[in-house]
Amino acid sequence: MFVHHVFFFLKNPDSAADRDQLVAGLQTLTELEGVKLAHIGKVADTHRGVIDRSYSVSWLMLFETKAEQDVYQDHPIHHKFVENCAHLWEKVIVYDSDDI
C-alpha cells in the first residue's frame, strides 16, 4: 500500500470560502483511477503536545502501488487542481509512505 498524505496551510485560514474552494478542488481528485481511498479532513479537536494543529486541510489518499500514485501525480485533473487552487495556500507539506 502506498500512502500519500498532504497538509495544506491556507493563506487565509479563517476564510470558509477559501477552505470550501480547496475542498471542492480536492473532491475532483477522489474518483481518479488507482485511488483506493481518499479522505479530506480538518484539524480534529484533540489537544496533546504531539499534535500539530497548524494546517488547514488534510488530504489522505491510498494507492495499491507507488506506480498508481505516479499516474495520479501526472493526471491532467491533478494538474488542473493545482492550477485552480494553488493561489489558496501558502504552504503544502506532503508525507508519502510505503509498506515496510
Coordinates of C-alpha atoms in Angstrom, one line a residue:
M1 CA 0.0 0.0 0.0
F2 CA 1.2 3.5 -0.9
V3 CA 0.0 6.4 1.3
H4 CA 0.0 10.0 0.1
H5 CA -0.8 12.5 2.9
V6 CA -0.9 16.2 2.1
F7 CA -1.3 19.1 4.6
F8 CA -2.5 22.4 3.2
F9 CA -1.8 25.7 5.0
L10 CA -4.2 28.3 3.6
K11 CA -3.1 31.9 3.1
N12 CA -6.4 32.9 4.8
P13 CA -7.0 30.1 7.3
D14 CA -10.1 31.8 8.7
S15 CA -11.8 32.0 5.3
A16 CA -14.6 29.4 5.0
A17 CA -14.9 30.4 1.3
D18 CA -11.2 29.6 0.6
R19 CA -11.4 26.3 2.5
D20 CA -14.6 25.4 0.6
Q21 CA -12.9 26.1 -2.7
L22 CA -9.9 23.9 -1.8
V23 CA -12.2 21.1 -0.7
A24 CA -14.2 21.3 -3.9
G25 CA -11.0 21.1 -5.8
L26 CA -9.8 18.0 -3.9
Q27 CA -13.2 16.4 -4.5
T28 CA -12.4 16.4 -8.2
L29 CA -9.5 14.1 -7.5
T30 CA -11.3 11.4 -5.5
E31 CA -12.5 9.3 -8.4
L32 CA -9.3 9.1 -10.4
E33 CA -8.1 5.7 -11.4
G34 CA -5.9 3.9 -8.9
V35 CA -7.3 5.8 -5.9
K36 CA -8.3 3.2 -3.3
L37 CA -9.3 5.6 -0.6
A38 CA -9.5 9.4 -0.4
H39 CA -10.2 11.4 2.7
I40 CA -10.4 15.2 3.1
G41 CA -10.1 16.4 6.7
K42 CA -9.9 19.3 9.0
V43 CA -7.9 19.7 12.2
A44 CA -9.5 17.5 14.9
D45 CA -10.5 18.8 18.3
T46 CA -7.6 17.0 20.0
H47 CA -5.1 18.8 22.2
R48 CA -2.0 16.9 23.1
G49 CA 1.6 18.1 22.9
V50 CA 2.5 15.9 19.9
I51 CA -0.4 17.1 17.7
D52 CA 0.3 19.6 15.0
R53 CA -2.8 21.8 14.6
S54 CA -1.2 24.4 12.3
Y55 CA -2.6 23.1 9.0
S56 CA -5.9 24.0 7.5
V57 CA -6.9 20.9 5.4
S58 CA -5.6 17.4 5.2
W59 CA -5.8 15.2 2.1
L60 CA -5.1 11.5 2.5
M61 CA -5.0 9.0 -0.4
L62 CA -4.3 5.3 -0.5
F63 CA -3.0 3.5 -3.6
E64 CA -2.0 -0.1 -4.1
T65 CA 1.4 0.9 -5.6
K66 CA 3.7 3.9 -6.0
A67 CA 3.2 3.5 -9.8
E68 CA -0.5 4.2 -9.3
Q69 CA 0.3 7.3 -7.3
D70 CA 2.7 8.4 -10.0
V71 CA -0.1 8.2 -12.6
Y72 CA -2.3 10.3 -10.2
Q73 CA 0.5 12.9 -9.9
D74 CA 0.7 13.4 -13.7
H75 CA -3.0 13.2 -14.4
P76 CA -4.5 16.3 -16.2
I77 CA -7.2 16.6 -13.5
H78 CA -4.5 16.8 -10.8
H79 CA -2.6 19.4 -12.8
K80 CA -5.9 21.4 -13.2
F81 CA -6.5 21.2 -9.4
V82 CA -3.1 22.7 -8.7
E83 CA -3.6 25.4 -11.3
N84 CA -7.0 26.3 -9.9
C85 CA -6.2 26.1 -6.2
A86 CA -2.5 26.9 -5.6
H87 CA -3.4 30.6 -5.0
L88 CA -5.2 29.5 -1.9
W89 CA -2.3 28.0 0.1
E90 CA 0.9 29.5 1.5
K91 CA 2.5 26.1 2.1
V92 CA 2.0 22.4 1.4
I93 CA 3.6 19.5 3.2
V94 CA 3.5 16.0 1.8
Y95 CA 4.2 12.8 3.6
D96 CA 4.4 9.7 1.3
S97 CA 4.9 6.3 2.8
D98 CA 5.2 2.8 1.5
D99 CA 4.8 -0.6 3.2
I100 CA 7.7 -1.9 5.2

